[in-house]
N, CA, C and O atoms as CSV, one atom per row, in Angstrom:
chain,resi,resn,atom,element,x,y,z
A,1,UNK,N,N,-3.040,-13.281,-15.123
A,1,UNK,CA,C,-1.901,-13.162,-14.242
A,1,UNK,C,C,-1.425,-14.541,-13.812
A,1,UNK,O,O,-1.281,-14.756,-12.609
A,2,UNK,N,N,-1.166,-15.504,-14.720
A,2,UNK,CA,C,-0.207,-16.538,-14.504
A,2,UNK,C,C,1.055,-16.460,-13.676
A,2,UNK,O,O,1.359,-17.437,-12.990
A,3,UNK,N,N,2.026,-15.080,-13.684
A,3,UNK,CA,C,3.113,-14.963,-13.048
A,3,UNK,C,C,3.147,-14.810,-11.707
A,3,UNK,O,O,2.141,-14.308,-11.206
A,4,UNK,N,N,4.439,-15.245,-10.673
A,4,UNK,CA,C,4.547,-14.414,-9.384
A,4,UNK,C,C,4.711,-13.019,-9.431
A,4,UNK,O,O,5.653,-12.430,-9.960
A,5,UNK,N,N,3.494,-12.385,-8.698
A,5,UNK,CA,C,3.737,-11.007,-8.705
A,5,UNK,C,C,4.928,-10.613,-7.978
A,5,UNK,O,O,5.305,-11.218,-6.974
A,6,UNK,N,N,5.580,-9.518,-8.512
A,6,UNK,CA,C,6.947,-8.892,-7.954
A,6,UNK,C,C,6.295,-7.792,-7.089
A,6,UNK,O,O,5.153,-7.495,-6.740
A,7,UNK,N,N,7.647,-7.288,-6.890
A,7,UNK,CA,C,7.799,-5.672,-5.930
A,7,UNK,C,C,6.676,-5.222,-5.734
A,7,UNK,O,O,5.811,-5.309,-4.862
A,8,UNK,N,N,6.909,-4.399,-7.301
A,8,UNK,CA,C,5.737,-3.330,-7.801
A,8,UNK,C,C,4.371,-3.855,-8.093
A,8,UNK,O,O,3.566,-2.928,-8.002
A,9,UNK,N,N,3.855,-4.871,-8.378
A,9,UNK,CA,C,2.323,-5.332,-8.146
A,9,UNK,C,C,2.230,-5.481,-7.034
A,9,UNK,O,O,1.172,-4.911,-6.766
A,10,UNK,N,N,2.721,-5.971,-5.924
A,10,UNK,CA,C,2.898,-6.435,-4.375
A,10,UNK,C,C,2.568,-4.718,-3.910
A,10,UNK,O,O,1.668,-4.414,-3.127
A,11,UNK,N,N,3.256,-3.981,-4.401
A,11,UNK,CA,C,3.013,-2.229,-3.751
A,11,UNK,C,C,1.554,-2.243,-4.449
A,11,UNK,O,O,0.703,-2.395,-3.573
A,12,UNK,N,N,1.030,-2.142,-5.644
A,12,UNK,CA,C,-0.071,-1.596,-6.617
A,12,UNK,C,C,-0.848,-2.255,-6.087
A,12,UNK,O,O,-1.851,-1.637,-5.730
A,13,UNK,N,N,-0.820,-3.561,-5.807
A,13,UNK,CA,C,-2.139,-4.843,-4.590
A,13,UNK,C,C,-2.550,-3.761,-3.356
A,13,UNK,O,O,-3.672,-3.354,-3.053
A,14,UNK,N,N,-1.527,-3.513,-2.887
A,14,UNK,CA,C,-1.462,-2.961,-1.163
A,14,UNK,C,C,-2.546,-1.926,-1.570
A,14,UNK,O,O,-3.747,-2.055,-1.336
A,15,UNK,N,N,-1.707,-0.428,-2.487
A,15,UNK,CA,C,-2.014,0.701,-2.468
A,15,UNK,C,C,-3.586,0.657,-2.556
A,15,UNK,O,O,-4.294,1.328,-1.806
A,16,UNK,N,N,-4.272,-0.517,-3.916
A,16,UNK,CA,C,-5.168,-0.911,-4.299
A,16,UNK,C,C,-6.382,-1.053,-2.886
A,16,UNK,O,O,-7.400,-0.382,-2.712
A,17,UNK,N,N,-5.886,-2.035,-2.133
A,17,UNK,CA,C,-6.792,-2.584,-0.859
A,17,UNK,C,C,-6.537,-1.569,0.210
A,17,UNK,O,O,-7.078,-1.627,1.314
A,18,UNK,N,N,-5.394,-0.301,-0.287
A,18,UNK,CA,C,-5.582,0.630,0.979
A,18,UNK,C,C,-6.973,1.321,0.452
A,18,UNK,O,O,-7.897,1.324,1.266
A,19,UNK,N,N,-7.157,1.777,-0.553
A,19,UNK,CA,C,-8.308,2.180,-1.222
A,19,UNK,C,C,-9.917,1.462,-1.153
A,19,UNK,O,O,-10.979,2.079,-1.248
A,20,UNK,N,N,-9.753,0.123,-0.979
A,20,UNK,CA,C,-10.747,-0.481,-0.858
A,20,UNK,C,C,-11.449,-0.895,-2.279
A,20,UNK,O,O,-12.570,-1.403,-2.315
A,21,UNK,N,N,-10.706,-0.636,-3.388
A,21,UNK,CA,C,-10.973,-1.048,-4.943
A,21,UNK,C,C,-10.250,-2.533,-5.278
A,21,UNK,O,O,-10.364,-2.930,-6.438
A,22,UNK,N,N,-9.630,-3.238,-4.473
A,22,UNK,CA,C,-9.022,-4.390,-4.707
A,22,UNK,C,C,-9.866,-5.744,-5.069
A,22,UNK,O,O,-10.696,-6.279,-4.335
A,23,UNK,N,N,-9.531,-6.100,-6.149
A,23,UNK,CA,C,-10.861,-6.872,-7.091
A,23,UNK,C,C,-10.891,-8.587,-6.414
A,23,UNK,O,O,-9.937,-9.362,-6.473
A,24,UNK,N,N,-11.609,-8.746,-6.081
A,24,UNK,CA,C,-11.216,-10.211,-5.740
A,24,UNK,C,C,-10.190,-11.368,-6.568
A,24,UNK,O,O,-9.414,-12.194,-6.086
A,25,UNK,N,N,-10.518,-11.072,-7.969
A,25,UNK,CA,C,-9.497,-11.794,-8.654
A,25,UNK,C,C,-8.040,-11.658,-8.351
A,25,UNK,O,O,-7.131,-12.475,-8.203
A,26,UNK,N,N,-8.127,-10.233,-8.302
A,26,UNK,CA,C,-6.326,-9.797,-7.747
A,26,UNK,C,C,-6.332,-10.692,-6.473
A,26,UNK,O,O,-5.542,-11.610,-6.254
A,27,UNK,N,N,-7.447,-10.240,-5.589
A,27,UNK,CA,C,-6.912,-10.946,-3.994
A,27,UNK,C,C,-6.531,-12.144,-3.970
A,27,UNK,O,O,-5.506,-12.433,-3.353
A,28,UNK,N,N,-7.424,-13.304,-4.774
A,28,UNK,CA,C,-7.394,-14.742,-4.645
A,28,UNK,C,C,-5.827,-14.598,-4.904
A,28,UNK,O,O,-4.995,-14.755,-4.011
A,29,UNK,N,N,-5.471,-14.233,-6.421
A,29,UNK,CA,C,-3.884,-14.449,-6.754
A,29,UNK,C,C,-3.142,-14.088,-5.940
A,29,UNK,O,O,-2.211,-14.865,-5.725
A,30,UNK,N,N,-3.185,-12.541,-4.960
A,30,UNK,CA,C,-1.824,-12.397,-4.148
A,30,UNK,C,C,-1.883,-13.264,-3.264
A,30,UNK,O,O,-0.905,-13.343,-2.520
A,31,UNK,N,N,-3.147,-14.287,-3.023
A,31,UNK,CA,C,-2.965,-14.741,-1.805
A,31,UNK,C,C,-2.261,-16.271,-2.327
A,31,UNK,O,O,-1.513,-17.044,-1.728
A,32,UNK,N,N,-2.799,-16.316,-3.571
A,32,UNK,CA,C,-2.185,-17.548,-3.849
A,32,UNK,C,C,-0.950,-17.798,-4.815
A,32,UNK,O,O,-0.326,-18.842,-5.007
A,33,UNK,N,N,-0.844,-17.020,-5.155
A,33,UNK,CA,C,0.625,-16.915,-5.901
A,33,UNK,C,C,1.615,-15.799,-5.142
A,33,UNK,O,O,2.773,-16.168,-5.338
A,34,UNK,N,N,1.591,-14.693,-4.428
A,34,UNK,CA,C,2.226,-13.717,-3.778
A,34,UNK,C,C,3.041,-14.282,-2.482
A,34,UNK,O,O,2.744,-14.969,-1.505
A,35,UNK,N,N,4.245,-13.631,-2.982
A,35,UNK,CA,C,4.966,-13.925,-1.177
A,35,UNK,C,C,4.639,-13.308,-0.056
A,35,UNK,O,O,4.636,-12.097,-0.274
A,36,UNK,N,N,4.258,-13.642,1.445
A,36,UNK,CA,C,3.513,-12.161,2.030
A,36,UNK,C,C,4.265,-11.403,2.612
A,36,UNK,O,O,3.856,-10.364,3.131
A,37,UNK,N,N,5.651,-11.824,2.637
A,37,UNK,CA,C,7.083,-10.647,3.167
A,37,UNK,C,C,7.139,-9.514,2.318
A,37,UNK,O,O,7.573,-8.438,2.729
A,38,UNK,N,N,6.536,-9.760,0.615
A,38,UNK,CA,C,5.727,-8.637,-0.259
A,38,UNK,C,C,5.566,-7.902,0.002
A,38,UNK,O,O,6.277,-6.909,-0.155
A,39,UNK,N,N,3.944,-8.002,0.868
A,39,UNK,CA,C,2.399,-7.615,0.807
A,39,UNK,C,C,3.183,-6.915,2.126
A,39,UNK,O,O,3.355,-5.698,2.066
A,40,UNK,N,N,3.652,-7.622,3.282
A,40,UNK,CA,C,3.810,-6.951,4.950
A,40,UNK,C,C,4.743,-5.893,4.754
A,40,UNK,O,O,4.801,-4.923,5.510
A,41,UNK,N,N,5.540,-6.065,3.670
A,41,UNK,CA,C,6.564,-4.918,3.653
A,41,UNK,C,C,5.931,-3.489,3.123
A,41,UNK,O,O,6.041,-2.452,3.777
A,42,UNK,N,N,5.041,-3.597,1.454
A,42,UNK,CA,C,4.389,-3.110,1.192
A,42,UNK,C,C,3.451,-2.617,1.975
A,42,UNK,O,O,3.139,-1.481,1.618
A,43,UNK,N,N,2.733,-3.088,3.112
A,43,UNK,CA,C,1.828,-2.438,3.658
A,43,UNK,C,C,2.305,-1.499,4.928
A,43,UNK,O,O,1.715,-0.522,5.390
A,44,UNK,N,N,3.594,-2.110,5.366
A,44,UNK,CA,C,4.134,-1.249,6.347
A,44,UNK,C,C,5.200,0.177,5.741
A,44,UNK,O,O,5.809,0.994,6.432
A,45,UNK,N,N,5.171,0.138,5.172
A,45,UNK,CA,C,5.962,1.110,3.890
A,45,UNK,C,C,4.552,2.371,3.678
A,45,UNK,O,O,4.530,3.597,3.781
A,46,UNK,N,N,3.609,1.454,3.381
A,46,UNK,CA,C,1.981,2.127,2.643
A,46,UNK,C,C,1.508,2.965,4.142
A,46,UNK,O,O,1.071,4.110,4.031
A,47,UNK,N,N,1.596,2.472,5.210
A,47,UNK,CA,C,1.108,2.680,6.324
A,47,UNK,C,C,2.364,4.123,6.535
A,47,UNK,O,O,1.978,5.288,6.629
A,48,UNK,N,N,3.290,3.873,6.561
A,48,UNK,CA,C,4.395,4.578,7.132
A,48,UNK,C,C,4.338,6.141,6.578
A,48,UNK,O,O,4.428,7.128,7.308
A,49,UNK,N,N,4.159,6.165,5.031
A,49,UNK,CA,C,3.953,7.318,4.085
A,49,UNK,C,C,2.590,7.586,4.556
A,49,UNK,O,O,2.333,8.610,5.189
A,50,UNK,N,N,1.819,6.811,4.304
A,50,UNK,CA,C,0.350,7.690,5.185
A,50,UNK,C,C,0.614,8.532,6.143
A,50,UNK,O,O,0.720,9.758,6.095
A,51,UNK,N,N,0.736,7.649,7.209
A,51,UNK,CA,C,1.356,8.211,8.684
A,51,UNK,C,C,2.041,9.493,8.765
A,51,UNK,O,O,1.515,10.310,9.521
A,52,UNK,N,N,3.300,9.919,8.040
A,52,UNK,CA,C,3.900,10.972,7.665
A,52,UNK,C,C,3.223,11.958,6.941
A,52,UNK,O,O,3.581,13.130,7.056
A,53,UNK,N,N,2.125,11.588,6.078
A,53,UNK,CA,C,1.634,11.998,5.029
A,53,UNK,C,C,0.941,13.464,5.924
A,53,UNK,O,O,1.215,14.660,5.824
A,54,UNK,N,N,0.072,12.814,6.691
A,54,UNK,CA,C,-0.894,13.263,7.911
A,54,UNK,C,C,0.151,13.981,8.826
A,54,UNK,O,O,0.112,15.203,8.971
A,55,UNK,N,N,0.802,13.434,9.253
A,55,UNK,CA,C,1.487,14.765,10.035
A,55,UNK,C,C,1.959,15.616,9.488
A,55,UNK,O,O,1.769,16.610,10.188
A,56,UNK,N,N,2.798,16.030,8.118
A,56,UNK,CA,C,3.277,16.964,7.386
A,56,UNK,C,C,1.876,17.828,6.948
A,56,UNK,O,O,1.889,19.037,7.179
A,57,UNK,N,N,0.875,17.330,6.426
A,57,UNK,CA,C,-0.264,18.045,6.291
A,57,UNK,C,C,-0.817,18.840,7.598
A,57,UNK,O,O,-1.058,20.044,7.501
A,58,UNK,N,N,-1.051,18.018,9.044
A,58,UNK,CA,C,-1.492,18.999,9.725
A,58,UNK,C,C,-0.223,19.962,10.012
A,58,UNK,O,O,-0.487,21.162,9.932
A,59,UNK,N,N,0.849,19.691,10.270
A,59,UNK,CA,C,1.605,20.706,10.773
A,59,UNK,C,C,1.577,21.889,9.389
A,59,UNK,O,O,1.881,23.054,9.646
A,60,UNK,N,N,1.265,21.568,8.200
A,60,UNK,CA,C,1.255,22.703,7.551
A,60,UNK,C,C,0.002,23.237,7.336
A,60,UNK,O,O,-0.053,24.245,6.632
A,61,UNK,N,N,-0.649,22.944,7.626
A,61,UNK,CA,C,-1.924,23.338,8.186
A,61,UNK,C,C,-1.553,24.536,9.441
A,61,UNK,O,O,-1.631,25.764,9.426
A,62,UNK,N,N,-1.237,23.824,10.215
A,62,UNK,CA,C,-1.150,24.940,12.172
A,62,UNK,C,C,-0.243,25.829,11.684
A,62,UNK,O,O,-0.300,26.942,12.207
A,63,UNK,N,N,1.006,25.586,10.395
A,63,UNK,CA,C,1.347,27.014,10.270
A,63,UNK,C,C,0.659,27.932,9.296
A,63,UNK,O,O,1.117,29.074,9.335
A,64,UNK,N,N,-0.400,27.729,8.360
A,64,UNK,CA,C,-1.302,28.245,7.860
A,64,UNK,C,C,-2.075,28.809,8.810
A,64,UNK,O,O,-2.323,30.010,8.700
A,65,UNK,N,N,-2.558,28.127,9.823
A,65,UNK,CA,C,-3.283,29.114,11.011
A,65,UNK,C,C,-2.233,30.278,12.162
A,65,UNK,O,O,-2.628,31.258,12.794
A,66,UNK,N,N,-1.085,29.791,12.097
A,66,UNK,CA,C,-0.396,30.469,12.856
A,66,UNK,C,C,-0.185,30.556,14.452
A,66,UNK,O,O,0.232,31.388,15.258
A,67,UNK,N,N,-0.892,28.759,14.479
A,67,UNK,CA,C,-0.424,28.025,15.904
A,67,UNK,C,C,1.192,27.568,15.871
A,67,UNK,O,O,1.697,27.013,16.847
C-alpha cells in the first residue's frame, strides 16, 4: 500500500478497527499516509449507523413483544 488511501479504504480501516481485526500494518499506514478528516468522518458515519442500527432493532424487537 504505497498509495494515499481514499474514501472507501478510510471507511474499510474504520469498519475494520470497529471490529477489532485491524492489522497493525494497515494502522501504521492510515496513520501515516491517511488524512484523519477520513478516518473522523468515517468513524462518525460508522458510529451513527451503529447507533440507529440498535435502536431500529430494539424497537422491532418491543413490537415483536407487543410493548
Amino acid at each position: 500500500m504505497a498509495n494515499k488511501p481514499d474514501w472507501l479504504q478510510a471507511l474499510l480501516s474504520v469498519l475494520a478497527a470497529f471490529f477489532g481485526v485491524q492489522s497493525e500494518r494497515n494502522r501504521e499506514h492510515d496513520f501515516g499516509q491517511g488524512r484523519p478528516l477520513h478516518y473522523v468522518l468515517a468513524g462518525l458515519l460508522l458510529a451513527l449507523v451503529f447507533v440507529l442500527g440498535v435502536i431500529l432493532l430494539v424497537r422491532w424487537v418491543l413490537s415483536l413483544a407487543g410493548v
